[in-house]
Amino acid sequence: MVCDRHASGELDLYFYDELNPSDRRTVEEHLSGCSECRAALDELGVIRDALASRPDVSTPASGDWSSFMTRLNASLARPTQGVMGVIGMPMKTASRRPSVGYLAMAALLSLVTLSVALALRKPHVPAASSPTAAPVVVRHLPSAPNDGTAFRAMTEEHFERSKLVVLGLATKNPEELKASDWAYERELATGLLNDTRLYRLAAEDRGLDRLAGVMRDLELVLLQTSLTDEKDPSSIQQIQRLIRRRDLIEKMNVVTTTGL
Amino acid sequence: MSADADLISRVAGGDSSAFQTLVERHRSMVYRVAYQFAGNHHDAEDIAQDVFIKVFRSLDRFRQDAQLTSWLYRIIMNACIDHKRRSRFNANAAFGEEAEQRMLNAPEETPGPEERAYGGEIGQVLESEIGRLPKGQRIVFVMRHHQGMKLCEIAEALGLAEGTVKRQLHAAVHRLRQALRHARVTAGEGA
């Protein structure tokens, strides 16, 4: 049998000091004669002590705030939420994990790309010699509540452009690739990187987990490409392995075929 | 003028480094609450990011006579409620009388107490159970138990009746009691 006072939650309020003095006295009187409520109160004490013994987590997993601050800085500078001043945050060069460095570079690249793209504000005309050519245009994601159709259309268009770039990267012969061709691939990848990140965040916001996952893989491939600053066969092969390991082309095909 | 109020004035005046200082002053507290709510670093970091973005974008609405920490708590709670997990869409964010029963019966899909109790770590079992609480119960429990906020303050911040918040706390504590008993039995301590 459960005591009414226990079942009503009054004991919890007593434990958390949420009762007025009069009700508090009443509960104390009750406790002196009710072993069930005393046991229930003891349980709350055990819960408090057990939770107090857990580690106090107040920093990111790396123990380093630099990537957090870089990401925050980049978010505040994002164009979809309006133009804002970028906070002058010193970027630490030392990092405990390689991914922190990549994230920092990604954020920096996004900012640089965005600045350049906003300044130019016109589509890039692809070189006729490149089979992977795709126009690079900075997009502003729809933000209205009923923007599903617009978002779908823009994402599909972005996917089509990106797929051409990924296909090009996957089929290149690293040994025969000219430095100028690689520079152009890098330019395309860098141009798509910022948009990909924005679409990935938008997909996450909309709960489109599968799409967000593919965008994340695409973002990684574009990031690696944009960071490989000169024609280097081993780096290009690494990017190609990444595309294969992540099964990126197939995933992009599935998403575009089955819909978002 | 407090240090926070001074920083906010400077941000409003265009001093971008002041916002960095403001973030540095409060990021540990924000991250701690976000982690207590989310139970993992990925979501905690997302929530903490959201909090500071919202802070930056609404600094002009901050009343200079108010405590920044109270205002921050309000933003943190709403960021936790609004947050969608990275791994999947989480739809049980609704609040209020109508949603209350649905929330009470909607556990999170993470390992339960039985699996966690294997190692006899009661604190870990309870922490895991907090992660399984519906969002409403979880945020009320975290803010009351861990952060020491009064229920009336939580109710005000979330725009709920105090009675609703009390029921959320009671439901959360009830679930934790059950987890505790289960853990004790599984660990062989006896109920």
Coordinates of C-alpha atoms in Angstrom, one line a residue:
Chain A
M1 CA 0.0 0.0 0.0
V2 CA 1.3 3.4 -0.9
C3 CA 0.8 6.3 1.5
D4 CA -1.3 9.2 0.1
R5 CA 1.3 11.8 1.0
H6 CA 4.0 9.8 -0.8
A7 CA 1.7 9.2 -3.8
S8 CA 0.7 12.9 -4.1
G9 CA 4.3 14.1 -4.6
E10 CA 4.2 16.1 -1.3
L11 CA 7.3 14.3 -0.1
D12 CA 9.2 15.3 -3.2
L13 CA 8.2 18.9 -2.6
Y14 CA 9.4 18.5 1.1
F15 CA 12.7 17.1 -0.1
Y16 CA 13.2 19.9 -2.5
D17 CA 12.2 22.6 0.1
E18 CA 9.2 23.7 -2.0
L19 CA 6.6 23.6 0.8
N20 CA 5.5 26.6 2.9
P21 CA 6.4 26.4 6.6
S22 CA 3.0 25.2 7.7
D23 CA 2.9 22.3 5.1
R24 CA 6.5 21.5 6.0
R25 CA 5.7 21.1 9.7
T26 CA 2.7 18.8 8.7
V27 CA 4.9 16.6 6.6
E28 CA 7.5 16.4 9.4
E29 CA 4.9 15.3 11.9
H30 CA 3.7 12.7 9.4
L31 CA 7.2 11.4 8.8
S32 CA 7.7 10.6 12.5
G33 CA 4.9 8.0 12.3
C34 CA 5.1 6.7 8.7
S35 CA 8.0 4.3 7.9
E36 CA 7.0 4.1 4.3
C37 CA 7.5 7.9 3.8
R38 CA 10.7 7.8 5.7
A39 CA 12.0 5.1 3.4
A40 CA 10.9 7.1 0.4
L41 CA 12.7 10.2 1.7
D42 CA 15.8 8.1 2.2
E43 CA 15.6 7.0 -1.4
L44 CA 15.6 10.6 -2.4
G45 CA 18.8 11.1 -0.4
V46 CA 20.4 8.1 -2.1
I47 CA 19.4 9.5 -5.5
R48 CA 21.0 12.9 -4.6
D49 CA 24.2 11.3 -3.3
A50 CA 24.5 9.0 -6.3
L51 CA 24.0 11.8 -8.8
A52 CA 26.4 14.0 -6.8
S53 CA 29.1 11.3 -7.3
R54 CA 28.9 11.5 -11.1
P55 CA 31.6 13.5 -12.9
D56 CA 31.0 17.2 -13.4
V57 CA 31.0 17.7 -17.1
S58 CA 31.4 21.4 -18.0
T59 CA 33.7 21.3 -21.0
P60 CA 33.5 19.7 -24.5
A61 CA 34.8 16.2 -24.8
S62 CA 38.2 17.4 -26.1
G63 CA 38.6 19.6 -23.0
D64 CA 39.4 22.4 -25.4
W65 CA 37.0 25.3 -26.2
S66 CA 38.7 26.4 -29.4
S67 CA 36.6 24.4 -31.8
F68 CA 33.4 25.3 -29.9
M69 CA 34.3 29.0 -30.2
T70 CA 35.2 28.7 -33.9
R71 CA 31.9 27.0 -34.6
L72 CA 30.0 29.6 -32.7
N73 CA 31.9 32.4 -34.5
A74 CA 31.0 30.8 -37.9
S75 CA 27.4 30.3 -36.9
L76 CA 27.1 34.0 -36.0
A77 CA 28.5 35.0 -39.3
R78 CA 26.2 32.8 -41.3
P79 CA 24.2 34.7 -43.9
T80 CA 20.9 32.9 -43.6
Q81 CA 20.3 34.5 -40.2
G82 CA 21.3 37.9 -41.2
V83 CA 24.6 39.7 -41.5
M84 CA 26.3 40.0 -38.2
G85 CA 29.7 41.0 -37.0
V86 CA 32.2 38.2 -36.5
I87 CA 33.5 38.0 -33.0
G88 CA 37.2 38.5 -32.8
M89 CA 38.2 35.2 -31.3
P90 CA 41.7 34.0 -31.3
M91 CA 42.0 30.6 -33.0
K92 CA 44.3 28.2 -31.2
T93 CA 46.6 26.3 -33.4
A94 CA 47.3 23.5 -31.0
S95 CA 44.7 20.8 -30.9
R96 CA 44.4 17.5 -29.1
R97 CA 42.5 15.8 -32.0
P98 CA 43.1 16.2 -35.7
S99 CA 39.3 16.8 -36.2
V100 CA 39.5 19.9 -34.1
G101 CA 41.9 21.4 -36.6
Y102 CA 39.8 20.3 -39.5
L103 CA 36.7 21.9 -37.9
A104 CA 38.6 25.1 -37.3
M105 CA 39.8 25.1 -40.9
A106 CA 36.4 24.3 -42.2
A107 CA 34.9 27.2 -40.3
L108 CA 37.6 29.5 -41.6
L109 CA 37.2 28.2 -45.1
S110 CA 33.5 28.7 -44.9
L111 CA 33.9 32.3 -43.9
V112 CA 36.5 33.0 -46.6
T113 CA 34.4 31.3 -49.2
L114 CA 31.3 33.1 -48.1
S115 CA 33.0 36.5 -48.1
V116 CA 34.4 35.9 -51.6
A117 CA 31.1 34.6 -52.9
L118 CA 29.2 37.4 -51.5
A119 CA 31.6 39.9 -52.9
L120 CA 31.5 38.4 -56.4
R121 CA 27.8 37.5 -56.2
K122 CA 27.6 35.9 -59.6
P123 CA 27.7 32.3 -60.8
H124 CA 31.0 30.8 -61.7
V125 CA 31.2 29.9 -65.4
P126 CA 32.7 26.5 -65.6
A127 CA 35.6 25.8 -67.9
A128 CA 34.6 23.9 -71.0
S129 CA 37.4 21.4 -70.6
S130 CA 36.1 20.1 -67.3
P131 CA 33.5 17.4 -67.4
T132 CA 32.7 18.0 -63.7
A133 CA 32.0 21.7 -64.2
A134 CA 29.1 23.0 -62.1
P135 CA 28.1 26.5 -61.4
V136 CA 28.8 27.6 -57.8
V137 CA 26.3 29.9 -56.4
V138 CA 25.8 30.9 -52.8
R139 CA 22.3 29.9 -51.8
H140 CA 20.0 31.4 -49.2
L141 CA 18.0 28.7 -47.6
P142 CA 14.3 29.2 -47.3
S143 CA 13.4 30.0 -43.8
A144 CA 9.6 30.2 -43.8
P145 CA 7.7 27.6 -41.8
N146 CA 6.1 26.2 -45.0
D147 CA 9.2 26.0 -47.1
G148 CA 9.3 22.3 -47.6
T149 CA 8.9 22.4 -51.4
A150 CA 11.4 25.2 -51.8
F151 CA 13.9 23.4 -49.6
R152 CA 13.5 20.2 -51.5
A153 CA 14.0 21.8 -54.8
M154 CA 17.1 23.7 -53.7
T155 CA 18.6 20.7 -52.0
E156 CA 18.0 18.5 -55.1
E157 CA 19.7 21.1 -57.2
H158 CA 22.6 21.3 -54.8
F159 CA 22.9 17.5 -54.8
E160 CA 23.0 17.4 -58.6
R161 CA 25.8 20.0 -58.7
S162 CA 27.7 18.2 -56.0
K163 CA 27.3 14.8 -57.5
L164 CA 29.0 15.9 -60.7
V165 CA 32.0 17.1 -58.6
V166 CA 32.1 13.9 -56.6
L167 CA 31.9 11.8 -59.7
G168 CA 34.7 13.8 -61.2
L169 CA 36.9 13.3 -58.1
A170 CA 36.1 9.6 -58.0
T171 CA 37.0 8.9 -61.6
K172 CA 40.1 11.1 -61.9
N173 CA 43.4 9.3 -62.6
P174 CA 45.7 10.9 -59.9
E175 CA 48.8 10.1 -61.9
E176 CA 47.7 11.9 -65.0
L177 CA 45.9 14.8 -63.4
K178 CA 47.4 18.2 -64.2
A179 CA 48.0 20.7 -61.4
S180 CA 45.7 23.3 -63.1
D181 CA 42.9 20.7 -63.2
W182 CA 43.3 19.9 -59.6
A183 CA 43.2 23.6 -58.7
Y184 CA 39.9 23.8 -60.6
E185 CA 38.5 20.7 -58.7
R186 CA 39.5 22.4 -55.4
E187 CA 37.8 25.6 -56.5
L188 CA 34.6 23.7 -57.2
A189 CA 34.8 21.8 -53.9
T190 CA 35.5 24.9 -51.9
G191 CA 32.6 26.7 -53.5
L192 CA 30.2 23.9 -52.6
L193 CA 31.5 23.4 -49.1
N194 CA 29.7 26.3 -47.4
D195 CA 26.4 25.5 -49.1
T196 CA 26.7 21.8 -48.2
R197 CA 27.2 22.8 -44.6
L198 CA 24.2 25.0 -44.6
Y199 CA 22.0 22.3 -46.2
R200 CA 23.3 19.8 -43.7
L201 CA 22.3 22.0 -40.8
A202 CA 19.0 22.7 -42.4
A203 CA 18.4 19.0 -42.9
E204 CA 19.2 18.4 -39.2
D205 CA 16.9 21.2 -38.2
R206 CA 14.1 19.5 -40.2
G207 CA 14.8 16.1 -38.8
L208 CA 15.8 14.7 -42.2
D209 CA 18.4 12.4 -40.7
R210 CA 19.2 10.4 -43.8
L211 CA 19.7 13.5 -45.9
A212 CA 21.8 15.1 -43.1
G213 CA 24.0 12.0 -43.0
V214 CA 24.7 12.1 -46.7
M215 CA 25.4 15.8 -46.5
R216 CA 27.8 15.2 -43.7
D217 CA 29.8 12.7 -45.8
L218 CA 29.7 15.1 -48.8
E219 CA 30.9 17.9 -46.6
L220 CA 33.9 15.7 -45.5
V221 CA 34.9 14.9 -49.0
L222 CA 34.6 18.5 -50.1
L223 CA 36.5 19.6 -47.1
Q224 CA 39.4 17.1 -47.8
T225 CA 39.5 18.2 -51.4
S226 CA 39.6 21.9 -50.5
L227 CA 42.4 21.3 -48.0
T228 CA 44.6 19.5 -50.4
D229 CA 46.4 22.5 -51.7
E230 CA 48.4 21.1 -54.5
K231 CA 48.2 18.2 -56.8
D232 CA 49.4 15.2 -54.8
P233 CA 48.5 11.7 -56.1
S234 CA 48.4 10.1 -52.6
S235 CA 46.1 12.8 -51.3
I236 CA 43.8 12.4 -54.3
Q237 CA 43.8 8.6 -53.8
Q238 CA 42.9 9.2 -50.2
I239 CA 39.9 11.3 -51.2
Q240 CA 38.8 8.6 -53.7
R241 CA 39.1 6.0 -51.0
L242 CA 37.0 8.2 -48.7
I243 CA 34.3 8.4 -51.4
R244 CA 34.3 4.7 -51.8
R245 CA 34.4 3.9 -48.1
R246 CA 31.4 6.2 -47.5
D247 CA 29.7 4.8 -50.5
L248 CA 28.9 8.5 -51.2
I249 CA 27.9 8.3 -54.9
E250 CA 25.5 5.4 -54.2
K251 CA 24.0 7.3 -51.2
M252 CA 23.5 10.4 -53.2
N253 CA 21.8 8.4 -55.9
V254 CA 19.5 6.7 -53.4
V255 CA 18.5 10.0 -51.8
T256 CA 17.9 11.7 -55.2
T257 CA 16.0 8.7 -56.5
T258 CA 13.8 8.0 -53.5
G259 CA 13.3 11.7 -52.7
L260 CA 14.2 13.7 -49.7
Chain B
M1 CA 26.9 48.2 -13.1
S2 CA 27.7 44.4 -12.9
A3 CA 30.5 42.9 -15.0
D4 CA 27.9 41.1 -17.2
A5 CA 25.9 44.3 -17.7
D6 CA 29.0 46.2 -18.6
L7 CA 29.9 43.5 -21.2
I8 CA 26.4 43.6 -22.7
S9 CA 26.6 47.4 -23.0
R10 CA 29.9 47.0 -24.8
V11 CA 28.5 44.4 -27.2
A12 CA 25.6 46.7 -28.0
G13 CA 28.2 49.4 -28.6
G14 CA 29.9 47.3 -31.2
D15 CA 32.7 45.9 -29.1
S16 CA 32.9 42.3 -30.5
S17 CA 35.5 41.1 -28.1
A18 CA 33.1 41.8 -25.2
F19 CA 30.8 39.0 -26.5
Q20 CA 33.7 36.6 -26.5
T21 CA 34.4 37.5 -22.8
L22 CA 30.7 37.0 -22.0
V23 CA 30.8 33.6 -23.6
E24 CA 34.0 32.7 -21.8
R25 CA 32.4 33.7 -18.5
H26 CA 29.3 31.5 -18.8
R27 CA 30.2 28.7 -21.2
S28 CA 31.1 26.2 -18.5
M29 CA 27.7 26.7 -16.7
V30 CA 25.8 26.5 -20.0
Y31 CA 27.7 23.4 -21.1
R32 CA 27.2 21.7 -17.7
V33 CA 23.4 22.2 -17.8
A34 CA 23.3 21.1 -21.5
Y35 CA 25.2 17.9 -20.6
Q36 CA 23.1 17.1 -17.6
F37 CA 20.1 17.4 -19.9
A38 CA 21.4 15.6 -23.0
G39 CA 23.8 13.1 -21.4
N40 CA 26.2 13.2 -24.2
H41 CA 28.8 15.7 -25.6
H42 CA 27.4 15.9 -29.2
D43 CA 24.0 17.2 -28.1
A44 CA 25.4 19.2 -25.2
E45 CA 27.6 21.1 -27.6
D46 CA 24.7 21.7 -30.0
I47 CA 22.6 23.0 -27.2
A48 CA 25.3 25.2 -25.9
Q49 CA 25.9 26.6 -29.3
D50 CA 22.2 27.4 -29.7
V51 CA 22.1 29.1 -26.4
F52 CA 24.9 31.5 -27.2
I53 CA 23.5 32.2 -30.7
K54 CA 20.2 33.1 -29.1
V55 CA 21.9 35.2 -26.5
F56 CA 23.8 37.1 -29.2
R57 CA 20.7 37.7 -31.3
S58 CA 18.5 38.8 -28.4
L59 CA 20.9 40.9 -26.3
D60 CA 18.9 44.0 -27.2
R61 CA 15.9 42.5 -25.4
F62 CA 17.9 41.9 -22.2
R63 CA 16.8 44.2 -19.4
Q64 CA 19.8 45.8 -17.8
D65 CA 18.3 45.5 -14.3
A66 CA 17.8 41.7 -14.6
Q67 CA 20.3 39.0 -13.7
L68 CA 22.0 37.6 -16.8
T69 CA 22.1 34.1 -15.2
S70 CA 18.3 34.1 -14.8
W71 CA 17.9 35.1 -18.4
L72 CA 20.5 32.6 -19.5
Y73 CA 18.6 29.8 -17.6
R74 CA 15.5 30.7 -19.5
I75 CA 17.3 30.5 -22.8
I76 CA 19.0 27.2 -21.8
M77 CA 15.8 25.6 -20.9
N78 CA 14.1 26.6 -24.1
A79 CA 17.1 25.5 -26.1
C80 CA 17.0 22.1 -24.4
I81 CA 13.3 21.7 -25.2
D82 CA 13.8 22.9 -28.8
H83 CA 16.8 20.7 -29.4
K84 CA 16.4 17.8 -31.7
R85 CA 18.9 15.0 -31.3
R86 CA 21.4 14.6 -34.1
S87 CA 20.7 10.9 -34.5
R88 CA 17.0 11.0 -35.0
F89 CA 13.9 13.2 -35.0
N90 CA 12.6 13.6 -31.5
A91 CA 9.0 14.7 -31.6
N92 CA 8.1 14.7 -27.9
A93 CA 8.8 18.3 -27.3
A94 CA 5.3 19.4 -26.5
F95 CA 4.4 20.9 -23.2
G96 CA 1.2 21.6 -21.3
E97 CA -1.7 19.8 -19.8
E98 CA -2.7 18.0 -23.1
A99 CA 0.8 16.7 -23.8
E100 CA 1.6 15.8 -20.2
Q101 CA 0.2 12.3 -20.2
R102 CA 1.8 11.5 -23.6
M103 CA 5.1 12.7 -22.2
L104 CA 4.7 10.6 -19.1
N105 CA 4.4 7.5 -21.3
A106 CA 7.1 8.3 -23.8
P107 CA 10.5 6.9 -22.7
E108 CA 13.6 7.7 -24.6
E109 CA 15.1 4.8 -26.6
T110 CA 18.4 4.4 -24.8
P111 CA 19.7 1.5 -22.7
G112 CA 17.5 0.9 -19.6
P113 CA 18.4 0.5 -16.0
E114 CA 18.8 -3.3 -16.2
E115 CA 21.7 -3.0 -18.6
R116 CA 23.3 -0.1 -16.8
A117 CA 22.9 -1.7 -13.4
Y118 CA 25.2 -4.6 -14.3
G119 CA 28.3 -2.7 -13.1
G120 CA 26.5 -1.7 -9.9
E121 CA 27.0 2.0 -10.7
I122 CA 23.8 3.5 -9.3
G123 CA 24.8 7.0 -10.2
Q124 CA 25.3 5.9 -13.8
V125 CA 21.9 4.1 -13.8
L126 CA 20.2 7.2 -12.6
E127 CA 22.0 9.4 -15.0
S128 CA 21.0 7.1 -17.8
E129 CA 17.4 7.1 -16.6
I130 CA 17.4 10.9 -16.6
G131 CA 18.4 10.6 -20.3
R132 CA 15.3 8.4 -20.8
L133 CA 12.9 10.9 -19.3
P134 CA 10.6 12.8 -21.6
K135 CA 12.0 16.3 -22.3
G136 CA 9.6 18.1 -20.0
Q137 CA 10.3 16.0 -17.0
R138 CA 14.0 16.0 -17.8
I139 CA 14.4 19.7 -17.9
V140 CA 12.3 20.3 -14.8
F141 CA 14.4 17.7 -12.9
V142 CA 17.7 19.1 -14.1
M143 CA 16.9 22.6 -13.3
R144 CA 15.5 21.8 -9.9
H145 CA 17.8 19.0 -8.8
H146 CA 21.1 20.0 -10.4
Q147 CA 20.7 23.8 -10.8
G148 CA 18.7 24.4 -7.6
M149 CA 16.1 26.6 -9.4
K150 CA 12.8 27.0 -7.6
L151 CA 9.8 25.4 -9.3
C152 CA 8.0 28.8 -9.6
E153 CA 11.1 30.1 -11.5
I154 CA 11.1 27.1 -13.8
A155 CA 7.4 27.5 -14.4
E156 CA 7.8 31.2 -15.3
A157 CA 10.7 30.5 -17.6
L158 CA 8.8 27.8 -19.5
G159 CA 5.5 29.6 -19.4
L160 CA 3.8 26.7 -17.6
A161 CA 1.5 26.6 -14.6
E162 CA 3.4 25.7 -11.4
G163 CA 1.1 22.7 -10.9
T164 CA 2.3 21.3 -14.2
V165 CA 5.9 21.7 -13.2
K166 CA 5.3 20.0 -9.9
R167 CA 3.7 17.1 -11.7
Q168 CA 6.6 16.9 -14.0
L169 CA 9.0 16.8 -11.1
H170 CA 7.0 14.2 -9.3
A171 CA 6.8 12.0 -12.5
A172 CA 10.6 12.3 -12.9
V173 CA 11.3 11.5 -9.3
H174 CA 9.0 8.5 -9.5
R175 CA 10.9 7.1 -12.5
L176 CA 14.2 7.6 -10.8
R177 CA 12.9 5.8 -7.7
Q178 CA 11.9 2.9 -9.8
A179 CA 15.3 2.9 -11.5
L180 CA 17.0 3.0 -8.1
R181 CA 15.0 0.1 -6.8
H182 CA 15.6 -1.9 -10.0
A183 CA 19.4 -1.1 -9.8
R184 CA 19.6 -2.2 -6.2
V185 CA 17.8 -5.5 -7.0
T186 CA 20.0 -6.1 -10.0
A187 CA 23.1 -5.3 -8.1
G188 CA 22.1 -7.7 -5.4
E189 CA 21.7 -5.2 -2.6
G190 CA 18.0 -6.0 -2.1
A191 CA 15.1 -3.6 -2.4

